Amino acid sequence: MKGIKKSLTEEYLYLDFSHQIEGCMFPLHTSVTLFLLSYCDCKIFKVCLVPTEKGADISLKNVVPQDVEVQIISRQELPPIVQNCCLPAVVEKPDNFCRAGLAVVLRHIIQKSYEADPSKKEILELLGFKKTCLKACAEVSQWTRLCELTIPLAIENFLRESSDQHPTIPAEILQLERKLSEPVRVHNDDKLRRQKLKQQKAAGVGPSLAKEKTKSKVPREETSEELDSSSESLELKVAFSKLTVQEEPATTNREPSHIRKAKASDLPPLEHVFAEGLYFTLADIVLLPCIHHFLVIICKKLSEKLIEFPLLAAWYQRIQEVPRVKTAASQCGIQFLHLPELLATSNEQDSNLHEVPGVEEQSDASFIGGPRPTMTKLMEKGIEVMFSPHPCPTWTLDWNSLPAAVSPKEGKMSSDRALRKQQQLNNLVYVVTNQAKPGDRIVDFCSGGGHVGIVLAHMLPSCQVTLIENKELSLIRAKKRSDELGLSNIWFIQANMEYFTGMFNIGVALHACGVATDMVIEHCIKTRASFVTCPCCYGFIQNTSKFNFPKSEQFKKTLSYKEHMILCRFADQTAVQLPPQRRLVDA
């Protein structure tokens, strides 16, 4: 067929399968992945279902698209690299490059579908503005975490509890409803809001005409000109013009002066059309199977609760208008519900919901400020900085005798930065090579372009080295260098850290930014592995869903959260970055 390219590499997609409940395949990550395959009409992956338990009832009728060939395999038959990861996972032959985790796998399916047929531009649009939809890892992005982890898990628990007469509404659903009520921010935000203001003025929605407007409402179905002037039509028009790969609505004439001169604070907010804002994205694909099965139970057992979710219900109805969604859904056993039209209300949201628990800085009456008072406070409690001498300050790798692909200079960086990277590698490689034993498994967390992992794999051929990195391009660059060296003891895993479940002996991290270093250390401690880390970007450290700071018991007794943040930000600066008078501050 014209325009369709053949995939150069054979790729296998591995999905968990536990059971079905009323046409829903568990886990929901698998349902979501199959729905995306159907929506993209993607047939370039060999799909393997992996039962989570022996003897599981494997009935695939009405839940797997008919044109998707599925093979059932046991967990023992998974490639070794996949056995170290949570599913879903995609593996390229020859089984040394793996992508794991829902968001990473879905983004890869979209990319490969578009590469196979570049005429499907609407498929690529699922990745959103600058192709960043669900790209940020769940450990640091509240939105990715909500879509990828907490909502699917919450809905699974809700469905399990649905045998009860009154299952509890998941807090995550309330959070999503509130999210849909927030003003939309897009890259051309100001321009669209001014267009909306112009439409409102033309339709007589302005303050002076508000009463007149309520007396004579325009019927729902009117001429296109009248529809275009309604207060809600701009968002819908922009959203659906994108779906048909048309240009966004634009004004041919210059805006009137009262529109151009309107203050930003006076412009009307943009309202949600889809989950992330105006445009249909991967986030909507992820949420649809989850929300559908939630609404099925609501309509059956808690119909009086439906009125609490007017925005979610409106989103559910609207998403059915997206081309190919109904077809893809029916192929995956999703039969859309017909919901009554609900009026959006300003009901109070659950007061127990917070975006990130524990992030807010609490007021501290005793806080003085600055690094010097904070350091003095630590010293008064007997906490002082201790420095240990370098175990072997003169040790260095003979970089000139090593193959060129081992050097950081091959990792697309300047010569000055490559020299500094070599000095850093000298330190880490010395410690690791003195710790490692033949047969050890070494994991390079947040590996980037593989500067640490490639050196270790080359220096320690009897050890298995695994590179884990969330950024695809960095990992592809590392694999290219590894292939040039002919390394056979190295794996590449594109995944968030928490999707790696394998056992290992030594964990390494060079410049894992901010909280990532803490995550590496925690992962190593849980696995009872040694760790060698060199942190950076202390200024990015903050409370997250997984960590609260300060972490050490001594610091908790001495420093407030705010004082700890002051130290982190100060430690993130070097003397050369400070004015001369501040370089003498002893931190």
Coordinates of C-alpha atoms in Angstrom, one line a residue:
M1 CA 0.0 0.0 0.0
K2 CA 1.3 3.4 -0.9
G3 CA 2.9 5.4 1.9
I4 CA 3.3 2.4 4.3
K5 CA 6.8 1.5 5.4
K6 CA 7.8 -1.9 6.7
S7 CA 9.2 -2.1 10.2
L8 CA 12.9 -2.9 10.0
T9 CA 12.9 -4.6 13.4
E10 CA 10.6 -7.3 14.8
E11 CA 9.0 -6.1 18.0
Y12 CA 7.0 -8.1 20.6
L13 CA 4.4 -6.6 22.9
Y14 CA 4.0 -8.4 26.2
L15 CA 0.8 -7.8 28.3
D16 CA -0.4 -9.1 31.6
F17 CA -3.7 -10.9 31.8
S18 CA -5.5 -11.9 35.0
H19 CA -9.3 -12.1 34.4
Q20 CA -12.4 -10.4 32.9
I21 CA -15.3 -8.7 34.7
E22 CA -18.2 -7.8 32.5
G23 CA -16.2 -7.3 29.3
C24 CA -13.3 -5.6 31.1
M25 CA -9.9 -7.2 30.8
F26 CA -7.7 -6.9 33.9
P27 CA -5.3 -5.3 34.5
L28 CA -6.6 -2.1 33.0
H29 CA -3.2 -1.3 31.6
T30 CA -3.8 -4.2 29.2
S31 CA -7.2 -2.9 28.2
V32 CA -5.8 0.5 27.5
T33 CA -3.0 -0.9 25.4
L34 CA -5.3 -3.0 23.3
F35 CA -7.6 0.0 22.8
L36 CA -4.8 2.1 21.5
L37 CA -3.7 -0.7 19.1
S38 CA -7.3 -0.8 17.8
Y39 CA -7.5 3.0 17.5
C40 CA -4.2 3.2 15.6
D41 CA -5.1 0.1 13.5
C42 CA -1.6 -1.0 14.4
K43 CA -0.6 -4.5 13.3
I44 CA 3.2 -4.2 13.5
F45 CA 3.6 -5.8 17.0
K46 CA 3.5 -9.5 17.8
V47 CA 1.2 -9.4 20.9
C48 CA 1.7 -11.9 23.7
L49 CA -0.6 -12.2 26.7
V50 CA 1.0 -13.4 29.9
P51 CA -1.4 -14.9 32.5
T52 CA -0.6 -13.7 36.0
E53 CA -1.7 -17.0 37.5
K54 CA -1.6 -20.6 36.3
G55 CA -4.9 -22.0 35.2
A56 CA -6.4 -18.5 34.6
D57 CA -9.6 -18.5 32.5
I58 CA -8.3 -17.1 29.2
S59 CA -11.3 -16.0 27.3
L60 CA -10.5 -13.3 24.8
K61 CA -13.9 -13.0 23.2
N62 CA -15.1 -9.4 22.7
V63 CA -12.1 -7.9 24.6
V64 CA -9.3 -8.3 22.0
P65 CA -9.6 -6.7 18.5
Q66 CA -10.3 -9.4 16.0
D67 CA -7.5 -8.4 13.6
V68 CA -4.9 -8.5 16.4
E69 CA -3.1 -11.9 16.6
V70 CA -2.5 -12.9 20.2
Q71 CA -0.2 -15.6 21.5
I72 CA -0.5 -16.9 25.1
I73 CA 2.8 -17.5 26.9
S74 CA 3.9 -18.3 30.4
R75 CA 6.0 -15.9 32.5
Q76 CA 8.9 -18.3 32.3
E77 CA 8.8 -17.9 28.5
L78 CA 9.4 -14.1 28.6
P79 CA 12.7 -12.9 27.4
P80 CA 15.1 -12.5 30.4
I81 CA 15.2 -8.7 30.0
V82 CA 11.4 -8.6 30.2
Q83 CA 11.4 -10.8 33.3
N84 CA 13.1 -7.9 35.1
C85 CA 10.3 -5.4 34.2
C86 CA 6.7 -4.7 34.9
L87 CA 4.3 -5.2 32.0
P88 CA 3.3 -3.9 29.5
A89 CA 6.6 -4.1 27.8
V90 CA 7.9 -4.0 24.2
V91 CA 11.1 -5.7 23.1
E92 CA 13.1 -5.4 19.9
K93 CA 15.0 -8.4 18.7
P94 CA 17.7 -9.5 19.7
D95 CA 16.1 -9.0 23.1
N96 CA 18.5 -6.4 24.6
F97 CA 16.4 -3.3 24.3
C98 CA 13.1 -3.1 26.2
R99 CA 10.5 -0.4 26.8
A100 CA 8.4 -0.9 29.9
G101 CA 5.6 0.8 31.7
L102 CA 2.3 2.0 30.3
A103 CA 3.1 5.6 29.2
V104 CA 6.5 4.6 27.6
V105 CA 4.9 1.6 25.7
L106 CA 1.9 3.7 24.5
R107 CA 4.1 6.5 23.2
H108 CA 6.2 3.9 21.4
I109 CA 3.1 2.3 19.7
I110 CA 2.0 5.8 18.5
Q111 CA 5.4 6.5 17.1
K112 CA 5.8 3.2 15.3
S113 CA 2.2 3.4 13.9
Y114 CA 3.0 6.8 12.4
E115 CA 6.4 5.6 11.0
A116 CA 4.6 2.7 9.4
D117 CA 2.1 5.0 7.8
P118 CA 3.1 8.7 7.8
S119 CA -0.3 9.6 6.3
K120 CA -1.8 9.1 9.7
K121 CA -0.9 12.5 11.1
E122 CA -3.7 12.4 13.5
I123 CA -2.1 9.5 15.3
L124 CA 1.0 11.5 16.0
E125 CA -1.2 14.3 17.3
L126 CA -2.0 12.1 20.2
L127 CA 1.4 13.0 21.7
G128 CA 0.2 16.6 22.1
F129 CA 2.1 19.9 21.9
K130 CA 5.8 19.3 21.4
K131 CA 5.1 15.6 21.6
T132 CA 5.2 15.7 25.5
C133 CA 1.9 14.0 26.5
L134 CA 2.6 11.7 29.4
K135 CA 6.4 11.9 28.7
A136 CA 7.3 13.1 32.1
C137 CA 7.8 10.2 34.5
A138 CA 5.2 9.4 37.1
E139 CA 7.6 10.0 39.9
V140 CA 7.8 13.7 39.2
S141 CA 4.6 14.5 37.1
Q142 CA 1.3 14.5 39.1
W143 CA -0.6 14.3 35.8
T144 CA 1.3 11.3 34.5
R145 CA 1.0 9.6 37.8
L146 CA -2.8 10.2 37.9
C147 CA -3.4 8.8 34.3
E148 CA -0.8 6.0 34.3
L149 CA -1.0 4.7 37.8
T150 CA -3.5 5.9 40.3
I151 CA -6.7 6.1 38.2
P152 CA -6.3 2.6 36.6
L153 CA -5.5 1.1 40.1
A154 CA -8.4 2.9 41.7
I155 CA -10.8 1.8 39.1
E156 CA -9.6 -1.8 39.4
N157 CA -10.2 -1.7 43.1
F158 CA -13.6 0.0 42.6
L159 CA -14.7 -2.8 40.2
R160 CA -13.6 -5.5 42.6
E161 CA -15.7 -3.8 45.3
S162 CA -18.7 -3.4 43.0
S163 CA -20.1 -6.7 44.4
D164 CA -20.9 -4.6 47.5
Q165 CA -24.1 -2.6 47.5
H166 CA -22.4 0.7 47.8
P167 CA -18.7 0.7 46.7
T168 CA -16.7 3.8 47.6
I169 CA -16.2 6.4 44.9
P170 CA -12.4 6.6 44.3
A171 CA -10.8 9.9 45.4
E172 CA -8.9 9.9 42.1
I173 CA -12.2 10.2 40.2
L174 CA -13.1 13.2 42.2
Q175 CA -9.7 14.6 41.5
L176 CA -10.2 14.2 37.8
E177 CA -13.6 15.9 37.9
R178 CA -12.0 18.8 39.6
K179 CA -9.2 18.8 37.0
L180 CA -11.7 19.1 34.2
S181 CA -13.1 22.3 35.9
E182 CA -9.8 24.1 35.9
P183 CA -9.0 26.7 33.2
V184 CA -7.1 25.4 30.2
R185 CA -3.6 26.6 29.4
V186 CA -2.3 26.1 25.9
H187 CA 0.6 27.6 24.0
N188 CA -1.5 30.1 22.1
D189 CA -3.7 30.8 25.2
D190 CA -3.9 34.6 24.8
K191 CA -4.9 34.5 21.2
L192 CA -7.7 32.0 21.8
R193 CA -9.0 33.8 24.8
R194 CA -9.3 37.0 22.9
Q195 CA -11.2 35.2 20.1
K196 CA -13.5 33.9 22.8
L197 CA -14.0 37.3 24.2
K198 CA -14.9 38.6 20.7
Q199 CA -17.4 35.8 20.3
Q200 CA -19.0 36.6 23.6
K201 CA -19.3 40.3 22.8
A202 CA -20.8 39.4 19.4
A203 CA -23.3 37.0 21.1
G204 CA -24.2 39.6 23.8
V205 CA -22.7 37.7 26.7
G206 CA -20.8 40.8 28.0
P207 CA -21.7 42.2 31.4
S208 CA -24.1 44.9 30.0
L209 CA -26.0 42.3 27.9
A210 CA -26.1 39.4 30.3
K211 CA -29.7 40.0 31.3
E212 CA -30.9 40.4 27.8
K213 CA -29.1 37.2 26.8
T214 CA -30.8 35.1 29.5
K215 CA -34.2 36.4 28.3
S216 CA -33.6 35.1 24.8
K217 CA -31.4 32.1 24.6
V218 CA -30.3 30.9 21.2
P219 CA -31.7 27.4 20.5
R220 CA -29.2 24.6 20.6
E221 CA -29.4 23.9 16.9
E222 CA -29.0 27.1 14.9
T223 CA -27.2 28.4 11.8
S224 CA -23.4 28.0 11.7
E225 CA -22.9 31.7 12.2
E226 CA -25.0 31.7 15.4
L227 CA -23.3 28.6 16.7
D228 CA -19.9 30.1 16.1
S229 CA -20.8 33.1 18.2
S230 CA -21.8 31.0 21.3
S231 CA -19.6 31.1 24.3
E232 CA -18.7 27.4 24.2
S233 CA -18.2 27.0 20.4
L234 CA -14.6 28.3 20.2
E235 CA -13.1 25.4 22.3
L236 CA -15.1 22.8 20.4
K237 CA -14.3 24.3 17.0
V238 CA -10.6 24.4 17.8
A239 CA -10.6 20.9 19.2
F240 CA -12.4 19.2 16.4
S241 CA -10.6 21.1 13.6
K242 CA -7.4 19.6 15.1
L243 CA -8.9 16.1 14.9
T244 CA -9.5 16.4 11.2
V245 CA -6.0 17.9 10.7
Q246 CA -7.3 21.3 9.7
E247 CA -5.9 24.6 10.5
E248 CA -7.3 26.1 13.8
P249 CA -10.0 28.7 13.3
A250 CA -8.3 32.0 12.6
T251 CA -9.6 35.5 12.1
T252 CA -8.8 37.1 8.8
N253 CA -9.3 40.7 10.0
R254 CA -7.5 42.5 12.8
E255 CA -9.1 42.2 16.2
P256 CA -11.1 45.3 17.3
S257 CA -9.1 47.6 19.5
H258 CA -11.2 46.8 22.6
I259 CA -10.4 43.2 22.1
R260 CA -6.6 43.8 21.5
K261 CA -6.4 46.2 24.5
A262 CA -8.3 44.0 27.0
K263 CA -6.3 43.0 30.0
A264 CA -5.3 39.4 30.4
S265 CA -7.2 39.3 33.7
D266 CA -10.4 40.3 31.8
L267 CA -10.2 37.5 29.2
P268 CA -12.6 34.6 29.6
P269 CA -10.9 31.3 30.6
L270 CA -10.8 28.4 28.1
E271 CA -12.7 25.3 29.2
H272 CA -11.8 21.7 28.8
V273 CA -12.9 19.8 25.8
F274 CA -10.7 16.8 26.5
A275 CA -8.7 15.6 29.4
E276 CA -5.6 17.7 28.9
G277 CA -7.4 20.7 27.5
L278 CA -8.6 21.5 24.0
Y279 CA -7.1 18.6 22.1
F280 CA -7.6 14.9 22.0
T281 CA -4.4 13.2 23.3
L282 CA -3.0 10.0 24.6
A283 CA -4.3 10.9 28.1
D284 CA -7.9 10.5 26.7
I285 CA -7.0 7.1 25.3
V286 CA -5.7 6.0 28.7
L287 CA -8.7 7.3 30.6
L288 CA -11.5 6.1 28.3
P289 CA -11.5 2.4 29.2
C290 CA -11.1 3.3 32.9
I291 CA -13.8 5.8 33.0
H292 CA -16.2 3.7 30.9
H293 CA -16.1 0.8 33.3
F294 CA -16.4 3.2 36.3
L295 CA -19.6 4.7 34.7
V296 CA -21.0 1.2 34.0
I297 CA -21.0 0.5 37.7
I298 CA -22.2 4.0 38.6
C299 CA -25.2 3.7 36.3
K300 CA -26.0 0.2 37.6
K301 CA -25.6 0.6 41.3
L302 CA -25.1 4.3 42.2
S303 CA -27.1 6.2 39.6
E304 CA -27.9 9.0 42.1
K305 CA -24.1 9.7 42.2
L306 CA -23.9 10.4 38.5
I307 CA -25.0 14.0 39.0
E308 CA -21.7 14.6 40.9
F309 CA -19.7 14.1 37.7
P310 CA -21.2 16.5 35.1
L311 CA -17.8 17.3 33.6
L312 CA -16.7 13.7 33.4
A313 CA -20.0 12.7 31.9
A314 CA -19.7 15.5 29.3
W315 CA -16.1 14.4 28.5
Y316 CA -17.4 10.8 28.1
Q317 CA -20.1 11.9 25.6
R318 CA -17.7 14.2 23.7
I319 CA -15.0 11.6 23.2
Q320 CA -17.5 9.4 21.3
E321 CA -17.6 12.1 18.6
V322 CA -13.8 11.6 17.9
P323 CA -13.3 9.8 14.6
R324 CA -12.6 6.0 15.0
V325 CA -13.1 6.0 18.8
K326 CA -16.5 4.2 18.6
T327 CA -15.1 1.6 16.2
A328 CA -12.0 1.0 18.3
A329 CA -14.0 0.8 21.5
S330 CA -16.5 -1.8 20.1
Q331 CA -13.6 -4.0 18.9
C332 CA -12.4 -4.0 22.6
G333 CA -15.8 -4.8 24.1
I334 CA -16.6 -1.2 25.1
Q335 CA -20.3 -0.5 24.4
F336 CA -20.8 3.2 25.2
L337 CA -23.5 4.2 27.6
H338 CA -26.2 6.8 26.9
L339 CA -25.9 9.3 29.8
P340 CA -28.4 12.0 30.6
E341 CA -27.2 15.6 30.0
L342 CA -26.0 16.9 33.3
L343 CA -25.6 20.6 34.3
A344 CA -22.2 21.5 35.6
T345 CA -22.4 22.7 39.2
S346 CA -20.1 24.3 41.6
N347 CA -20.5 21.7 44.3
E348 CA -17.8 21.7 46.9
Q349 CA -15.0 19.2 46.1
D350 CA -13.7 16.7 48.5
S351 CA -11.7 18.7 51.0
N352 CA -9.4 15.8 51.6
L353 CA -8.0 16.0 48.1
H354 CA -4.6 17.6 47.6
E355 CA -2.5 17.6 44.4
V356 CA 0.6 16.5 46.3
P357 CA 0.4 15.7 50.0
G358 CA 3.0 17.3 52.1
V359 CA 4.5 19.6 49.4
E360 CA 3.3 22.8 50.9
E361 CA 5.8 24.8 52.9
Q362 CA 4.5 25.3 56.4
S363 CA 4.9 28.6 58.2
D364 CA 7.8 28.5 60.7
A365 CA 7.8 31.4 63.2
S366 CA 11.4 30.7 64.2
F367 CA 12.8 30.7 60.7
I368 CA 15.6 33.2 60.2
G369 CA 16.6 32.4 56.7
G370 CA 19.8 32.0 54.7
P371 CA 22.4 29.1 54.7
R372 CA 24.6 30.5 57.4
P373 CA 22.0 30.6 60.2
T374 CA 20.9 27.1 59.1
M375 CA 24.4 25.7 59.2
T376 CA 24.9 27.3 62.7
K377 CA 21.7 25.6 63.9
L378 CA 23.0 22.2 62.7
M379 CA 26.4 22.8 64.4
E380 CA 24.7 23.7 67.7
K381 CA 23.1 20.3 67.6
G382 CA 26.4 18.6 67.0
I383 CA 25.9 18.0 63.2
E384 CA 28.9 19.0 61.2
V385 CA 30.1 18.2 57.7
M386 CA 32.7 15.4 57.6
F387 CA 35.0 14.9 54.6
S388 CA 36.8 11.6 53.8
P389 CA 39.9 11.5 51.7
H390 CA 39.7 10.0 48.3
P391 CA 40.6 6.3 48.5
C392 CA 42.8 6.6 45.4
P393 CA 43.1 10.1 44.1
T394 CA 45.7 9.3 41.4
W395 CA 43.8 6.4 39.8
T396 CA 42.5 6.9 36.3
L397 CA 41.4 5.0 33.3
D398 CA 43.8 5.1 30.4
W399 CA 41.3 6.8 28.1
N400 CA 43.7 6.9 25.2
S401 CA 44.0 3.1 25.0
L402 CA 40.2 2.6 25.2
P403 CA 38.1 2.3 22.0
A404 CA 36.7 5.7 20.9
A405 CA 33.0 4.6 21.6
V406 CA 33.8 4.1 25.3
S407 CA 34.7 7.8 25.7
P408 CA 32.0 10.3 26.6
K409 CA 33.2 12.3 23.6
E410 CA 31.1 9.9 21.6
G411 CA 28.0 10.9 23.6
K412 CA 27.3 14.2 21.7
M413 CA 28.9 16.7 24.2
S414 CA 31.6 19.4 24.1
S415 CA 35.3 18.5 24.6
D416 CA 35.4 20.5 27.9
R417 CA 32.3 18.7 29.3
A418 CA 33.6 15.4 28.0
L419 CA 36.9 15.9 30.0
R420 CA 34.9 16.7 33.2
K421 CA 32.8 13.6 32.5
Q422 CA 35.9 11.4 32.2
Q423 CA 37.1 12.7 35.6
Q424 CA 33.7 11.9 37.2
L425 CA 33.8 8.4 35.6
N426 CA 37.3 7.8 37.0
N427 CA 35.9 8.1 40.5
L428 CA 32.8 5.9 39.9
V429 CA 34.5 3.2 37.9
Y430 CA 37.2 2.9 40.5
V431 CA 34.7 2.2 43.3
V432 CA 32.5 -0.1 41.2
T433 CA 35.4 -2.2 39.8
N434 CA 36.7 -2.7 43.3
Q435 CA 33.2 -3.9 44.5
A436 CA 32.2 -6.1 41.5
K437 CA 32.6 -9.8 41.3
P438 CA 32.3 -12.1 38.2
G439 CA 28.7 -12.7 37.5
D440 CA 27.4 -9.6 39.3
R441 CA 24.5 -7.6 37.9
I442 CA 25.2 -3.9 37.8
V443 CA 22.4 -1.4 37.1
D444 CA 23.1 2.1 35.8
F445 CA 20.1 4.1 36.9
C446 CA 19.2 7.3 35.0
S447 CA 21.9 6.3 32.6
G448 CA 21.4 9.0 30.0
G449 CA 23.6 8.3 27.0
G450 CA 25.3 5.5 28.9
H451 CA 28.5 7.2 29.9
V452 CA 28.8 5.1 33.1
G453 CA 27.2 1.8 31.9
I454 CA 29.2 1.5 28.7
V455 CA 32.5 2.0 30.5
L456 CA 31.5 -0.6 33.1
A457 CA 30.3 -3.1 30.5
H458 CA 33.6 -2.8 28.6
M459 CA 35.8 -3.0 31.8
L460 CA 33.8 -5.8 33.4
P461 CA 32.9 -8.3 30.6
S462 CA 32.0 -11.0 33.2
C463 CA 29.3 -8.8 34.7
Q464 CA 25.8 -8.0 33.3
V465 CA 25.2 -4.3 33.0
T466 CA 21.7 -2.8 32.6
L467 CA 21.1 0.8 31.6
I468 CA 17.7 2.3 32.8
E469 CA 16.7 5.6 31.4
N470 CA 13.3 7.3 30.7
K471 CA 14.5 9.4 27.7
E472 CA 14.3 7.3 24.5
L473 CA 16.8 9.3 22.4
S474 CA 19.5 9.1 25.1
L475 CA 19.1 5.3 25.3
I476 CA 19.1 4.9 21.6
R477 CA 22.4 6.8 21.4
A478 CA 23.8 4.6 24.2
K479 CA 22.8 1.4 22.2
K480 CA 24.5 2.7 19.1
R481 CA 27.8 3.2 21.0
S482 CA 27.4 -0.3 22.5
D483 CA 26.8 -1.9 19.1
E484 CA 30.0 -0.2 17.8
L485 CA 31.9 -1.9 20.6
G486 CA 30.2 -5.2 20.1
L487 CA 29.2 -5.5 23.8
S488 CA 27.2 -8.6 24.6
N489 CA 26.8 -8.1 28.4
I490 CA 24.6 -5.0 28.3
W491 CA 20.8 -4.4 28.4
F492 CA 18.9 -1.2 27.7
I493 CA 15.6 -0.5 29.4
Q494 CA 13.5 2.6 28.7
A495 CA 11.3 2.9 31.7
N496 CA 10.6 4.7 34.9
M497 CA 12.7 3.4 37.8
E498 CA 9.7 1.8 39.6
Y499 CA 9.0 -0.4 36.6
F500 CA 12.3 -2.2 37.0
T501 CA 11.8 -5.2 39.3
G502 CA 15.0 -7.3 38.7
M503 CA 17.5 -8.3 41.3
F504 CA 21.0 -6.8 41.1
N505 CA 24.2 -6.5 43.1
I506 CA 25.4 -2.9 42.5
G507 CA 23.4 0.2 41.7
V508 CA 25.1 3.2 40.1
A509 CA 23.8 6.7 39.4
L510 CA 25.8 9.6 38.1
H511 CA 24.0 12.9 38.3
A512 CA 20.5 11.5 38.9
C513 CA 18.7 14.9 39.3
G514 CA 17.2 15.9 42.6
V515 CA 14.9 13.4 44.1
A516 CA 16.0 10.7 41.6
T517 CA 19.2 10.0 43.6
D518 CA 17.1 9.3 46.7
M519 CA 14.9 7.0 44.6
V520 CA 18.0 5.1 43.4
I521 CA 19.3 4.7 46.9
E522 CA 15.9 3.5 48.2
H523 CA 15.6 1.0 45.3
C524 CA 19.1 -0.4 46.1
I525 CA 18.3 -0.7 49.8
K526 CA 15.1 -2.6 49.1
T527 CA 17.0 -4.9 46.8
R528 CA 19.9 -5.2 49.4
A529 CA 22.3 -4.1 46.7
S530 CA 25.4 -1.9 47.1
F531 CA 25.2 1.6 45.6
V532 CA 27.6 4.2 44.2
T533 CA 25.9 7.5 43.6
C534 CA 27.0 11.0 42.7
P535 CA 23.9 13.4 43.0
C536 CA 23.2 16.7 41.4
C537 CA 20.6 19.4 41.2
Y538 CA 20.0 19.5 44.9
G539 CA 17.9 22.7 44.3
F540 CA 15.3 20.5 42.6
I541 CA 14.7 18.4 45.7
Q542 CA 11.2 18.8 47.1
N543 CA 8.5 16.7 48.7
T544 CA 6.8 14.3 46.3
S545 CA 4.2 11.5 46.6
K546 CA 7.0 9.2 47.6
F547 CA 9.4 11.3 49.7
N548 CA 9.2 13.9 52.4
F549 CA 12.2 15.9 53.4
P550 CA 14.3 16.1 55.5
K551 CA 14.8 12.4 55.4
S552 CA 17.3 11.7 58.2
E553 CA 16.0 11.5 61.7
Q554 CA 18.7 14.0 62.9
F555 CA 17.7 16.5 60.3
K556 CA 14.0 16.1 61.1
K557 CA 14.6 16.9 64.7
T558 CA 16.6 20.0 63.8
L559 CA 15.5 21.5 60.5
S560 CA 12.1 22.6 59.2
Y561 CA 11.2 21.7 55.6
K562 CA 11.9 25.3 54.6
E563 CA 15.4 25.3 56.2
H564 CA 16.2 22.0 54.5
M565 CA 15.2 23.5 51.1
I566 CA 17.5 26.5 51.8
L567 CA 20.4 24.2 52.2
C568 CA 19.5 22.2 49.1
R569 CA 19.4 25.3 47.0
F570 CA 22.6 26.7 48.4
A571 CA 24.4 23.4 47.8
D572 CA 23.3 23.5 44.2
Q573 CA 25.7 26.5 43.6
T574 CA 29.4 26.5 43.1
A575 CA 31.7 29.4 44.1
V576 CA 32.2 30.6 40.6
Q577 CA 28.4 31.1 40.3
L578 CA 28.3 33.5 43.3
P579 CA 29.4 37.1 43.6
P580 CA 32.9 37.5 45.2
Q581 CA 31.6 38.6 48.6
R582 CA 29.5 35.5 48.9
R583 CA 32.2 33.0 47.9
L584 CA 33.7 33.1 51.4
V585 CA 30.5 31.7 53.0
D586 CA 31.4 28.4 54.5
A587 CA 28.7 25.9 53.5

